[in-house]
PDB file of C-alpha atoms and ligand atoms in Angstrom:
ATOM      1  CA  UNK T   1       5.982  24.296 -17.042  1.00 86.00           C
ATOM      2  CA  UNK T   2       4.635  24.717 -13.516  1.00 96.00           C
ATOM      3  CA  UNK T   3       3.928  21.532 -10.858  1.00 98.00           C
ATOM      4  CA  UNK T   4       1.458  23.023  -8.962  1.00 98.00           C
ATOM      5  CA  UNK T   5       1.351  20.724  -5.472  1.00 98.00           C
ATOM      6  CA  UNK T   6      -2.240  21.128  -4.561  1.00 98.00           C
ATOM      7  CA  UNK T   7      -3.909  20.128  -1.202  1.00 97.00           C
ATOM      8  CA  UNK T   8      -7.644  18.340  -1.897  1.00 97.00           C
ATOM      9  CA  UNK T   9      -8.693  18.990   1.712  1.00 96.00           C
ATOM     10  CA  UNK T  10      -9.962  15.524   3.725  1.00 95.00           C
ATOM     11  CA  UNK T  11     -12.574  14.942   1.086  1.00 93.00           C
ATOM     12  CA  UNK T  12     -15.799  16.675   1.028  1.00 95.00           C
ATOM     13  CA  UNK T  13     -15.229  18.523  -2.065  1.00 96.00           C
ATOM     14  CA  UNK T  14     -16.923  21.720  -0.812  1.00 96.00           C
ATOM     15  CA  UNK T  15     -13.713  21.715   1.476  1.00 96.00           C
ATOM     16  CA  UNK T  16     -11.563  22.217  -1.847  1.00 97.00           C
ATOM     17  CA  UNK T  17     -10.034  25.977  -2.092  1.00 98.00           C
ATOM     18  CA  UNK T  18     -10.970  28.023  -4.903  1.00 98.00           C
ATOM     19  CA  UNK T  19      -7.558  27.668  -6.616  1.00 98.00           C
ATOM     20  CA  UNK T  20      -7.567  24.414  -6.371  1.00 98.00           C
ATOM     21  CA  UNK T  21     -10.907  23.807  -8.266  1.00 98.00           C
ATOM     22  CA  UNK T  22      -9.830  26.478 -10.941  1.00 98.00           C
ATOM     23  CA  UNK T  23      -6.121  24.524 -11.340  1.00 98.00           C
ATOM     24  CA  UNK T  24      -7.897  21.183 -11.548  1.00 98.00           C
ATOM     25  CA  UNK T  25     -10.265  22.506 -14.243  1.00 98.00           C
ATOM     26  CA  UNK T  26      -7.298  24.037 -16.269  1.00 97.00           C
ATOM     27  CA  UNK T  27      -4.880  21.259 -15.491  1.00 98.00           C
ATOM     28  CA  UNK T  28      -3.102  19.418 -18.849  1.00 98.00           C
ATOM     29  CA  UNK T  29      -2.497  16.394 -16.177  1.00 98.00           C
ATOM     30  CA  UNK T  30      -3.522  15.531 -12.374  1.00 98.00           C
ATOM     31  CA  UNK T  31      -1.453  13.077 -10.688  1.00 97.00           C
ATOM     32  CA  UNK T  32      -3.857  11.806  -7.886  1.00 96.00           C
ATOM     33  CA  UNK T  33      -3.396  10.271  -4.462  1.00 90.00           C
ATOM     34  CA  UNK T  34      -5.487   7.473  -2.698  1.00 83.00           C
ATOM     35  CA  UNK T  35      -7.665   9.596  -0.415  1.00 78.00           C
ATOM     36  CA  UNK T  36      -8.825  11.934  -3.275  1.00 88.00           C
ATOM     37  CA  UNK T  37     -12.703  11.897  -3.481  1.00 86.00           C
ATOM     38  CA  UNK T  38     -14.987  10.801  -6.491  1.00 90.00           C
ATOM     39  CA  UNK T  39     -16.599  14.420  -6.941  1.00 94.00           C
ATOM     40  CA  UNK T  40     -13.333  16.044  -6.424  1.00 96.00           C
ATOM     41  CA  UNK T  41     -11.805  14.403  -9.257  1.00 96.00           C
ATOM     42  CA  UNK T  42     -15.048  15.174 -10.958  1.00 96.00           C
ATOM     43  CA  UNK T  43     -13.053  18.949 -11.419  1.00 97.00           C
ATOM     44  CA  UNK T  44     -10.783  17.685 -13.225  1.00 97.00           C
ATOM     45  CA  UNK T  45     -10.821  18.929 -16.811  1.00 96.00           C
ATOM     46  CA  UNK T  46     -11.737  15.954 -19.007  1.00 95.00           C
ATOM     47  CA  UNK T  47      -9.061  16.593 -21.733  1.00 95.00           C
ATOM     48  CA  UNK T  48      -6.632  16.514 -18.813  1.00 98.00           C
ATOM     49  CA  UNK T  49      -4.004  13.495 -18.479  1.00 97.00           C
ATOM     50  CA  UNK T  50      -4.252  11.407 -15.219  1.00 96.00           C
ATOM     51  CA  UNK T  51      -2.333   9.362 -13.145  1.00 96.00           C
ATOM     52  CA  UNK T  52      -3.223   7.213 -10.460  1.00 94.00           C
ATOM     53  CA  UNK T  53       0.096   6.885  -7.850  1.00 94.00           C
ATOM     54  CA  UNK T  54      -2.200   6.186  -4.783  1.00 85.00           C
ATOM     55  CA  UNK T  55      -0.679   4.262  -2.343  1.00 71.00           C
ATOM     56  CA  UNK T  56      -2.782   1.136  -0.547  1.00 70.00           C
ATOM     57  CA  UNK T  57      -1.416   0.544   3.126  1.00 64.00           C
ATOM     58  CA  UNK T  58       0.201  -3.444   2.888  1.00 67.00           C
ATOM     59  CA  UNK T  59      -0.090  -3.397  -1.430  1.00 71.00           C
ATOM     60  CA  UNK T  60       2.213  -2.506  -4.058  1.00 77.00           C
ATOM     61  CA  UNK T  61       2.035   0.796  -5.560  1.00 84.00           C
ATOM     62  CA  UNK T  62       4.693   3.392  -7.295  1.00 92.00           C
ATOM     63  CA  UNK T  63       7.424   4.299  -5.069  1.00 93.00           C
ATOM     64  CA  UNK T  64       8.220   7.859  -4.254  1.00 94.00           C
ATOM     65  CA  UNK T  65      10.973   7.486  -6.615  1.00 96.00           C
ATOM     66  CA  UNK T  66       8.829   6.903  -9.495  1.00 96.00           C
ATOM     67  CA  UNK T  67       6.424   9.205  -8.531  1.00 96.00           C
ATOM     68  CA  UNK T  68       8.215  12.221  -8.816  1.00 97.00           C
ATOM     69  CA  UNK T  69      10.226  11.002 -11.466  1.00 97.00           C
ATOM     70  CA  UNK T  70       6.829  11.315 -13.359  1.00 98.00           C
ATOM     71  CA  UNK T  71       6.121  14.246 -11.736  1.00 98.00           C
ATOM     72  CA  UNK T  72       9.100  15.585 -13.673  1.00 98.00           C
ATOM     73  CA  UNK T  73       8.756  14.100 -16.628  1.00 98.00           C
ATOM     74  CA  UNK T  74       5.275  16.086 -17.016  1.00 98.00           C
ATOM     75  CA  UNK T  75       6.581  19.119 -16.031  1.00 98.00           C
ATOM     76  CA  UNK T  76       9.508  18.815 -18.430  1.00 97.00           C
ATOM     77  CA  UNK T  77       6.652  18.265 -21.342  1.00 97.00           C
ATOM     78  CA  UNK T  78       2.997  20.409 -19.960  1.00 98.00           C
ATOM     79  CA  UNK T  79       2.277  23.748 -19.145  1.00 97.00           C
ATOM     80  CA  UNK T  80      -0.015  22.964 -15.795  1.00 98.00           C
ATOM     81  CA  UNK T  81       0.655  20.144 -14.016  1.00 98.00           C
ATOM     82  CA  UNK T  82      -1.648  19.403 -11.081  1.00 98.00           C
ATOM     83  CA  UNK T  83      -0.268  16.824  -8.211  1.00 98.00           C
ATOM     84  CA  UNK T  84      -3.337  16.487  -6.207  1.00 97.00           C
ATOM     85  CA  UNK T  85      -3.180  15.343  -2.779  1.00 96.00           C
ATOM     86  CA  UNK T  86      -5.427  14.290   0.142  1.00 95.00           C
ATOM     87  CA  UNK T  87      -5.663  17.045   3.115  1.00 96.00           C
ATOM     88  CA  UNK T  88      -2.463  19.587   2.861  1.00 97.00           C
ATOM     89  CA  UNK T  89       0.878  18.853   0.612  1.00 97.00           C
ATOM     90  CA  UNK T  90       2.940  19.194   3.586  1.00 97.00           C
ATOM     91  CA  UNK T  91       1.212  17.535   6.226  1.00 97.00           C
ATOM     92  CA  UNK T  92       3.080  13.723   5.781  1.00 94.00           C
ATOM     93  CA  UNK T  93       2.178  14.134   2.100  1.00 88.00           C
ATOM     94  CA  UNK T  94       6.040  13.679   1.258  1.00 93.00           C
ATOM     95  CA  UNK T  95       5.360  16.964  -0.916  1.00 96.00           C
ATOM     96  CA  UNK T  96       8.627  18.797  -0.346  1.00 97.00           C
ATOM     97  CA  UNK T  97       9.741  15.669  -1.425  1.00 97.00           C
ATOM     98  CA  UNK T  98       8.344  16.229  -5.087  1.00 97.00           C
ATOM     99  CA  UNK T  99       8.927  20.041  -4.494  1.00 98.00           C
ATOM    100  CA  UNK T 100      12.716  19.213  -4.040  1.00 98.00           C
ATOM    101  CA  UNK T 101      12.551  17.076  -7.034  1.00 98.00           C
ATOM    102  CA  UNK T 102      10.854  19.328  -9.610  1.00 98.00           C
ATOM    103  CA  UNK T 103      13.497  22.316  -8.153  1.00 97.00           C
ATOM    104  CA  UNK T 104      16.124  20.004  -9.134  1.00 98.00           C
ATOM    105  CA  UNK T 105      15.273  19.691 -12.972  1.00 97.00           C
ATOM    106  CA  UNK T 106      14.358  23.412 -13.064  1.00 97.00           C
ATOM    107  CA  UNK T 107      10.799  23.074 -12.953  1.00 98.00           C
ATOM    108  CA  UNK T 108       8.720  25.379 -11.012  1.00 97.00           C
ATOM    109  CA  UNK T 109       6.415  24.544  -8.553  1.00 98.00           C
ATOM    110  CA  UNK T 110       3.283  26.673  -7.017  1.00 98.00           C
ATOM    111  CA  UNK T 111       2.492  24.963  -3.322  1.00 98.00           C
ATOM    112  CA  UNK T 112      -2.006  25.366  -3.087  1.00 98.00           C
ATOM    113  CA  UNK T 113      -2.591  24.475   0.847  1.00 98.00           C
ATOM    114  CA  UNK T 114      -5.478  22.084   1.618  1.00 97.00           C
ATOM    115  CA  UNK T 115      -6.970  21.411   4.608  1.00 97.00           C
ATOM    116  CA  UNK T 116      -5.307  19.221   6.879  1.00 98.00           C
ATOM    117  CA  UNK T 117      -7.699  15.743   7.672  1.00 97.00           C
ATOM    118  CA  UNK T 118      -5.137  16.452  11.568  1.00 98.00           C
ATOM    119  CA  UNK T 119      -7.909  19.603  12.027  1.00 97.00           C
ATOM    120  CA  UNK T 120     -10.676  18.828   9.798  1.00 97.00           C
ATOM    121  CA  UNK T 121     -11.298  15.766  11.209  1.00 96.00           C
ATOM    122  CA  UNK T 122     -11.370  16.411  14.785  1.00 97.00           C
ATOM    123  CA  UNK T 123     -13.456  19.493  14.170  1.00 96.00           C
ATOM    124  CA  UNK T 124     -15.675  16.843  12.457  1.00 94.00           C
ATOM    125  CA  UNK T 125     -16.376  15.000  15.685  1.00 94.00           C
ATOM    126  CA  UNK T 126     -16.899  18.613  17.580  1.00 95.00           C
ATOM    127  CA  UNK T 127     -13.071  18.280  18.520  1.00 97.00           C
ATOM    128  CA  UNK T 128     -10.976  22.125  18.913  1.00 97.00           C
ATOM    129  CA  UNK T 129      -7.190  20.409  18.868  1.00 97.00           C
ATOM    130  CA  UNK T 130      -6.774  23.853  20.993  1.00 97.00           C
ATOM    131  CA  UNK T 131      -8.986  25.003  23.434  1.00 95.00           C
ATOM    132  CA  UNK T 132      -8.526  27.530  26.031  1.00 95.00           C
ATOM    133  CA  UNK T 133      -7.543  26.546  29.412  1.00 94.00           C
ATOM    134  CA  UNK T 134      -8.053  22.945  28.003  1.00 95.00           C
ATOM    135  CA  UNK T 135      -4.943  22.862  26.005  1.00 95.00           C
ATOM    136  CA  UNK T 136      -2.456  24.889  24.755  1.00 95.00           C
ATOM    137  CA  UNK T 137      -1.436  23.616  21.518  1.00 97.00           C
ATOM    138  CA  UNK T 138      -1.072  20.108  19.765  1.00 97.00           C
ATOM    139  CA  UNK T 139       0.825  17.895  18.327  1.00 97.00           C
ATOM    140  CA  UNK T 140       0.566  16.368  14.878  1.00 97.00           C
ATOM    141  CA  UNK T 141       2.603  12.873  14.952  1.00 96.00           C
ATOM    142  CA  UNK T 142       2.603   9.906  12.552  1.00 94.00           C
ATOM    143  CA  UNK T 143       2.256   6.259  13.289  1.00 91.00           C
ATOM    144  CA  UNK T 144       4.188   5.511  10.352  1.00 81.00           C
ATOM    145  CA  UNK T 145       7.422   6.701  10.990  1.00 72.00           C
ATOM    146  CA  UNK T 146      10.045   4.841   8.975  1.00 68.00           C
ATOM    147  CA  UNK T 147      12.050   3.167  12.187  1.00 64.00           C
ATOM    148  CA  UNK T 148      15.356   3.912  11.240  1.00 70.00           C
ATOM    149  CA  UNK T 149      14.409   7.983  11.381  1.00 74.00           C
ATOM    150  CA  UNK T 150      11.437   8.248  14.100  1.00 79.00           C
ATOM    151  CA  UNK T 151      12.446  11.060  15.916  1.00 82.00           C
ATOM    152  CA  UNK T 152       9.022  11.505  17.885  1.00 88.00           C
ATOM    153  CA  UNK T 153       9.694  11.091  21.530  1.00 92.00           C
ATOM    154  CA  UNK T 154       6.791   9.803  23.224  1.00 93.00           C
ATOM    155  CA  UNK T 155       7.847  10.636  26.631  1.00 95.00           C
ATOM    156  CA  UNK T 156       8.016  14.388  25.964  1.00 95.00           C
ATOM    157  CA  UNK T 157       4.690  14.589  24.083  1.00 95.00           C
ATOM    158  CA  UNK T 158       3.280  12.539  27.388  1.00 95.00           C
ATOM    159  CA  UNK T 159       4.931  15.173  29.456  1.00 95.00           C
ATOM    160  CA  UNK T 160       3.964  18.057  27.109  1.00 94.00           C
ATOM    161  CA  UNK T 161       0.247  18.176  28.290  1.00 92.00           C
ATOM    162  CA  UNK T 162      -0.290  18.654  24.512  1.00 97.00           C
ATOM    163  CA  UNK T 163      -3.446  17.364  22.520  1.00 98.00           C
ATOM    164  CA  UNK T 164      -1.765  14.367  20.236  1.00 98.00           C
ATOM    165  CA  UNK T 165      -2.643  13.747  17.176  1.00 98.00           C
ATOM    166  CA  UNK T 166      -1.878  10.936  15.146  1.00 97.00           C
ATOM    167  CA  UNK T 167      -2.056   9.983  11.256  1.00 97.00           C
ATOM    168  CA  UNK T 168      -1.785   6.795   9.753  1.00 94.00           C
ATOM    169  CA  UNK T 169      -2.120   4.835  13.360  1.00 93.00           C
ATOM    170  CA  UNK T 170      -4.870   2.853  12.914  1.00 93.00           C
ATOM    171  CA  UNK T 171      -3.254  -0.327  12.771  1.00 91.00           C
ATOM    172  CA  UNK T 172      -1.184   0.529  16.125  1.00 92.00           C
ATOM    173  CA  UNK T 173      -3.645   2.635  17.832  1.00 95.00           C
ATOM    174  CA  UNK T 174      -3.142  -0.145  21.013  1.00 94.00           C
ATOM    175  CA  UNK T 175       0.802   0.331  20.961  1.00 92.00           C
ATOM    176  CA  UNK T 176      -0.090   4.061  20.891  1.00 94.00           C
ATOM    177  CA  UNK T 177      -2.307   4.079  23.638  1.00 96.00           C
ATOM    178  CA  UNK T 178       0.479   1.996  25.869  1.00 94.00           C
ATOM    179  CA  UNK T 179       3.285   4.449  25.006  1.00 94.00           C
ATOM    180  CA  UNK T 180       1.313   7.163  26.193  1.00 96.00           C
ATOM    181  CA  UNK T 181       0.168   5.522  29.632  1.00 96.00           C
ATOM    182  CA  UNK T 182       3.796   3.692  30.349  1.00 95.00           C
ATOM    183  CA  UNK T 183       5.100   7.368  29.509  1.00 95.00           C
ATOM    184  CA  UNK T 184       2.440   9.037  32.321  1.00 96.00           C
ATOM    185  CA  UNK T 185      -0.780  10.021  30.566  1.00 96.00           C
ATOM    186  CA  UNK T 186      -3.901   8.719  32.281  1.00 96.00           C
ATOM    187  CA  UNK T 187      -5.550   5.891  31.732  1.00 97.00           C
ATOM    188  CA  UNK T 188      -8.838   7.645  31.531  1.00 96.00           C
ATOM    189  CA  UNK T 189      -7.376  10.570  29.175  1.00 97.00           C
ATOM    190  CA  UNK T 190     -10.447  11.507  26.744  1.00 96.00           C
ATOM    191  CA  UNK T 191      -9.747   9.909  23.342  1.00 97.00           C
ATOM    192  CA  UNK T 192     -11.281   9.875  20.331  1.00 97.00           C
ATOM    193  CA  UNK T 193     -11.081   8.507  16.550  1.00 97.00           C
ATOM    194  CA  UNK T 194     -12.554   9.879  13.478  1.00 97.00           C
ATOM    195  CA  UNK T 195     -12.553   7.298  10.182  1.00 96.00           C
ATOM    196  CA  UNK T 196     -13.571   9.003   7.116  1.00 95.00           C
ATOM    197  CA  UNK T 197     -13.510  12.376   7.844  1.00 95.00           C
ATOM    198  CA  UNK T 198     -15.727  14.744   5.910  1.00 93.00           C
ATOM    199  CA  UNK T 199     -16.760  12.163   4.081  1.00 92.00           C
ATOM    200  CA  UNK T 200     -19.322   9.073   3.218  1.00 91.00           C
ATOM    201  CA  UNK T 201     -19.024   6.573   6.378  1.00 91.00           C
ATOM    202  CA  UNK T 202     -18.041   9.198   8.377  1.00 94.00           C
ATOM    203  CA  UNK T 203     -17.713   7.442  12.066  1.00 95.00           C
ATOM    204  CA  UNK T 204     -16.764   8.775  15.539  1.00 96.00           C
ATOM    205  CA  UNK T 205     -15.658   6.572  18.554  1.00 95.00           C
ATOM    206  CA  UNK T 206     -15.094   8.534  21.739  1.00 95.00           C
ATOM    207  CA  UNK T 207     -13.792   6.923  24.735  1.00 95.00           C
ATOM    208  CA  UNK T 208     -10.576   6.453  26.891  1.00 96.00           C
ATOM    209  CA  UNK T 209      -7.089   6.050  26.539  1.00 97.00           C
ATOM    210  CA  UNK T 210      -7.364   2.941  27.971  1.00 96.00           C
ATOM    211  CA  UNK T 211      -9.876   1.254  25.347  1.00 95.00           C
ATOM    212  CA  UNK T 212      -7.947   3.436  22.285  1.00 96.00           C
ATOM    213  CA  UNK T 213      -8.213   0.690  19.730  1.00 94.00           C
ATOM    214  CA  UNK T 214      -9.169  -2.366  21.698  1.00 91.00           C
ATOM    215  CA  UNK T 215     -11.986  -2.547  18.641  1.00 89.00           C
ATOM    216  CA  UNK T 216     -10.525  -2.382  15.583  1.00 91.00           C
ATOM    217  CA  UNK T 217     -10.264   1.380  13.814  1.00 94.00           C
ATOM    218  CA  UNK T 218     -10.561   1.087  10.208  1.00 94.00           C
ATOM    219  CA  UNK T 219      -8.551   2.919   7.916  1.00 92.00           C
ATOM    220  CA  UNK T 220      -8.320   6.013   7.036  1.00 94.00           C
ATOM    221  CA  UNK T 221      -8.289   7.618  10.661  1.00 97.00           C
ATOM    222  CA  UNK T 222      -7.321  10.108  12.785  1.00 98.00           C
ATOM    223  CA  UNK T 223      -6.604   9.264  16.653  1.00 98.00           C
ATOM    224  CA  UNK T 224      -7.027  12.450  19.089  1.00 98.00           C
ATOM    225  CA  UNK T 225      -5.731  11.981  22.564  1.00 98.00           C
ATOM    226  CA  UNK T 226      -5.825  14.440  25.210  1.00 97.00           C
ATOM    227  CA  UNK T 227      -8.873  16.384  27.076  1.00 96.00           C
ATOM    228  CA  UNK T 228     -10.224  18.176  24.247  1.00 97.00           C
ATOM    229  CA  UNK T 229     -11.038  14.845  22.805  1.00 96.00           C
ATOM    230  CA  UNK T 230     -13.874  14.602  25.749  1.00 95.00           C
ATOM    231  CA  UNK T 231     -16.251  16.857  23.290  1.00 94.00           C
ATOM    232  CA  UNK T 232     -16.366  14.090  21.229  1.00 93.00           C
ATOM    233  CA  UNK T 233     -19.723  12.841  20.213  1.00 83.00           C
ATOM    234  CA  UNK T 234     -19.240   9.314  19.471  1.00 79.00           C
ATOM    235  CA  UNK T 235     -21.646   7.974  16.424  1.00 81.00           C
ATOM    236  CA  UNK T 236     -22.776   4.345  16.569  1.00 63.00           C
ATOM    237  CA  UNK T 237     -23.904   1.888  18.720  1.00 55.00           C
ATOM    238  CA  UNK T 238     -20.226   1.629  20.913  1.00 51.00           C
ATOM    239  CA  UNK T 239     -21.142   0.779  24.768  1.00 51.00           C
ATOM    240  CA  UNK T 240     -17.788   1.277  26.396  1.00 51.00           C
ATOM    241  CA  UNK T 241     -18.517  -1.251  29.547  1.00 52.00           C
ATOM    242  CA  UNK T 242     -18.193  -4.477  27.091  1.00 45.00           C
ATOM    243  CA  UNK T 243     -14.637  -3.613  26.879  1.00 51.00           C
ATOM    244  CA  UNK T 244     -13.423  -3.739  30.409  1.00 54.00           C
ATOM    245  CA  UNK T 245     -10.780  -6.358  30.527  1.00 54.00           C
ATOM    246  CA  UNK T 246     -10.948  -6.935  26.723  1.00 51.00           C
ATOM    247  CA  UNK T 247      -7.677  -4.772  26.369  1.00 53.00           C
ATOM    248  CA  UNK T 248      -5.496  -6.087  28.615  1.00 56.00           C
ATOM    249  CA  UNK T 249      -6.096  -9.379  26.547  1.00 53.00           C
ATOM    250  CA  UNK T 250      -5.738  -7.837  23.704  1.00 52.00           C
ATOM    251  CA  UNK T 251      -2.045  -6.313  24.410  1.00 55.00           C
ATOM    252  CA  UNK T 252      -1.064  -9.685  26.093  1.00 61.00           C
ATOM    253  CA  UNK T 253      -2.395 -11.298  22.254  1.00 54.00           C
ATOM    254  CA  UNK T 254      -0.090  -9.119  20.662  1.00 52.00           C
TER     255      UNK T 254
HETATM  256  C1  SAM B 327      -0.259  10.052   4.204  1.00 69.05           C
HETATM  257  S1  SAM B 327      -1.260  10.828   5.417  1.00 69.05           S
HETATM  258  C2  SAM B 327      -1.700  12.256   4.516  1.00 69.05           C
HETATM  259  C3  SAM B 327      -2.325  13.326   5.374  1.00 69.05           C
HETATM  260  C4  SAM B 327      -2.835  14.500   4.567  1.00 69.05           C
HETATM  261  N1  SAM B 327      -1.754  15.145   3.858  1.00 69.05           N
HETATM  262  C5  SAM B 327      -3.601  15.518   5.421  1.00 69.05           C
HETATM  263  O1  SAM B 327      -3.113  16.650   5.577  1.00 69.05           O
HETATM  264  O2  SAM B 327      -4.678  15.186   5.887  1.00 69.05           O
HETATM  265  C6  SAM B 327      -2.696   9.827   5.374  1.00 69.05           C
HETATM  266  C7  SAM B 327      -3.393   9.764   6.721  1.00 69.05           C
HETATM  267  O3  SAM B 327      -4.159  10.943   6.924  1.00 69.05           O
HETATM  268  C8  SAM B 327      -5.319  10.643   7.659  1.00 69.05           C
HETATM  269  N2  SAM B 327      -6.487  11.005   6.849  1.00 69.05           N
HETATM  270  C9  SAM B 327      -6.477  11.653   5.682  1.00 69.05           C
HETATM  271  N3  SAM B 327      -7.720  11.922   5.260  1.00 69.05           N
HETATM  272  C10 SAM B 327      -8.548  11.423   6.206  1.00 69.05           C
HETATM  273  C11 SAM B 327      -9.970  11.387   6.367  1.00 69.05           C
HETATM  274  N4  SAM B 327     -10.781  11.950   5.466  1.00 69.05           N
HETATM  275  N5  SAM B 327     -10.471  10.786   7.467  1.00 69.05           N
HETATM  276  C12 SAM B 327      -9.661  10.241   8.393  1.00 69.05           C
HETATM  277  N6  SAM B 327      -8.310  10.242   8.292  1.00 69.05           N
HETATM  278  C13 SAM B 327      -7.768  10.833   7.226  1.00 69.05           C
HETATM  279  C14 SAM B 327      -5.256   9.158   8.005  1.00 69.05           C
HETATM  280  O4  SAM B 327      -4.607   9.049   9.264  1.00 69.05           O
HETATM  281  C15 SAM B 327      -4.379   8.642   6.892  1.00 69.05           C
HETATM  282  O5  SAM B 327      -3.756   7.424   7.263  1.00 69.05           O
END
């Protein structure tokens, strides 16, 4: 009769905490999300119940509503129930969400932190989101922000000096980029995105503010802005001279 809202960690399963492998391995069901790797799920006890919620950017899935409604209709029934979710529970994972929702029908709930794809995956590319007398702290803001309640202001994270980064802004890593520079940071700010973090296809593109996403960035990524991001070691074949001008076209496109 506990929910137990466990963070997976960005996907290399040797990135999973202890309690997390021993929960999924004891678990009577897992509830899964979409960035949950192959050999994590692998823990999973085989007489355990699972459920697939994950969520496909532009498709049809289960709404929040429905997932936690199943959430507590497990708990109600099963001893250990496992909701297993990509990076940390409360990093955009809408977990206090199911927290709140489980806490409402009496149900328990145990919160296992993962760790967060916002660190792992700059460390990934050789990226420290803090680095002394670099930068003093950073900023972990979504692209994704339902309209009606964004409340990030763009003009004080430009003014902050802060690293940014963003989840979930692959597909408007160009708006991004012009925020920041019509709000004051540099053109040439050090910039950097990480797809696949910590796991297979793994890519790094290091560059500037000013080319952030004038090739396309696949999803899943992470977008690090700010001069930390100029330890990136880029992976590939990218030579940063065939974009000059290609930007500006590609705003004017859009
Ligand atoms: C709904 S958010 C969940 C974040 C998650 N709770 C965390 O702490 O990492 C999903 C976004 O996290 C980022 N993300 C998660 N895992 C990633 C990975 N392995 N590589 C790159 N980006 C990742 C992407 O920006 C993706 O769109």
């Amino acid at each position: 009769m506990t929910v137990h809202l466990v963070g997976a960690g960005p996907g290399d399963v040797e990135l999973l905490t202890l309690k997390a492998a021993r929960l999924l391995a004891a678990a009577d069901a897992v509830v899964v999300d979409r960035l949950v790797g192959p050999e994590i799920l692998d823990l999973i006890s085989p007489g355990a119940e699972r459920y697939d919620v994950g969520k496909t950017p532009g498709r049809p899935g289960p709404t929040q509503g429905q997932i936690n409604d199943l959430i507590v209709a497990l708990g109600q029934r099963l001893d250990t129930v496992v909701r297993l979710k990509g990076g940390d529970p409360y990093i955009f994972g809408r977990g206090i969400e199911e927290a709140d929702a489980c806490r409402a029908a009496a149900i328990d709930v145990e919160v296992v932190p993962g760790i967060t794809s916002a660190i792992a995956g700059p460390a990934a590319a050789g990226i420290s989101v803090t680095e002394r007398h670099v930068s003093s702290g950073c900023c972990i803001v979504t692209a994704h922000q339902d309209p009606k309640s964004d409340t990030t202001n763009w003009q004080a994270l430009a003014d902050s000096g802060l690293t940014v980064v963003v989840l979930m802004g692959a597909r408007r890593a160009v708006s991004i980029a012009a925020t920041l520079m019509a709000a004051g940071r540099p053109a040439a700010t050090p910039s950097a995105v990480i797809t696949n973090a910590a796991r297979d296809g793994e890519t790094v593109w290091a560059g500037r503010l000013d080319q952030l996403g004038v090739e396309p960035v696949a999803s899943p990524s992470i977008l690090v802005i700010g001069p930390v991001a100029a330890r990136a070691v880029a992976t590939g074949e990218f030579d940063p001279t065939v974009l000059d001008g290609l930007r500006d076209r590609h705003l004017a496109s859009q």
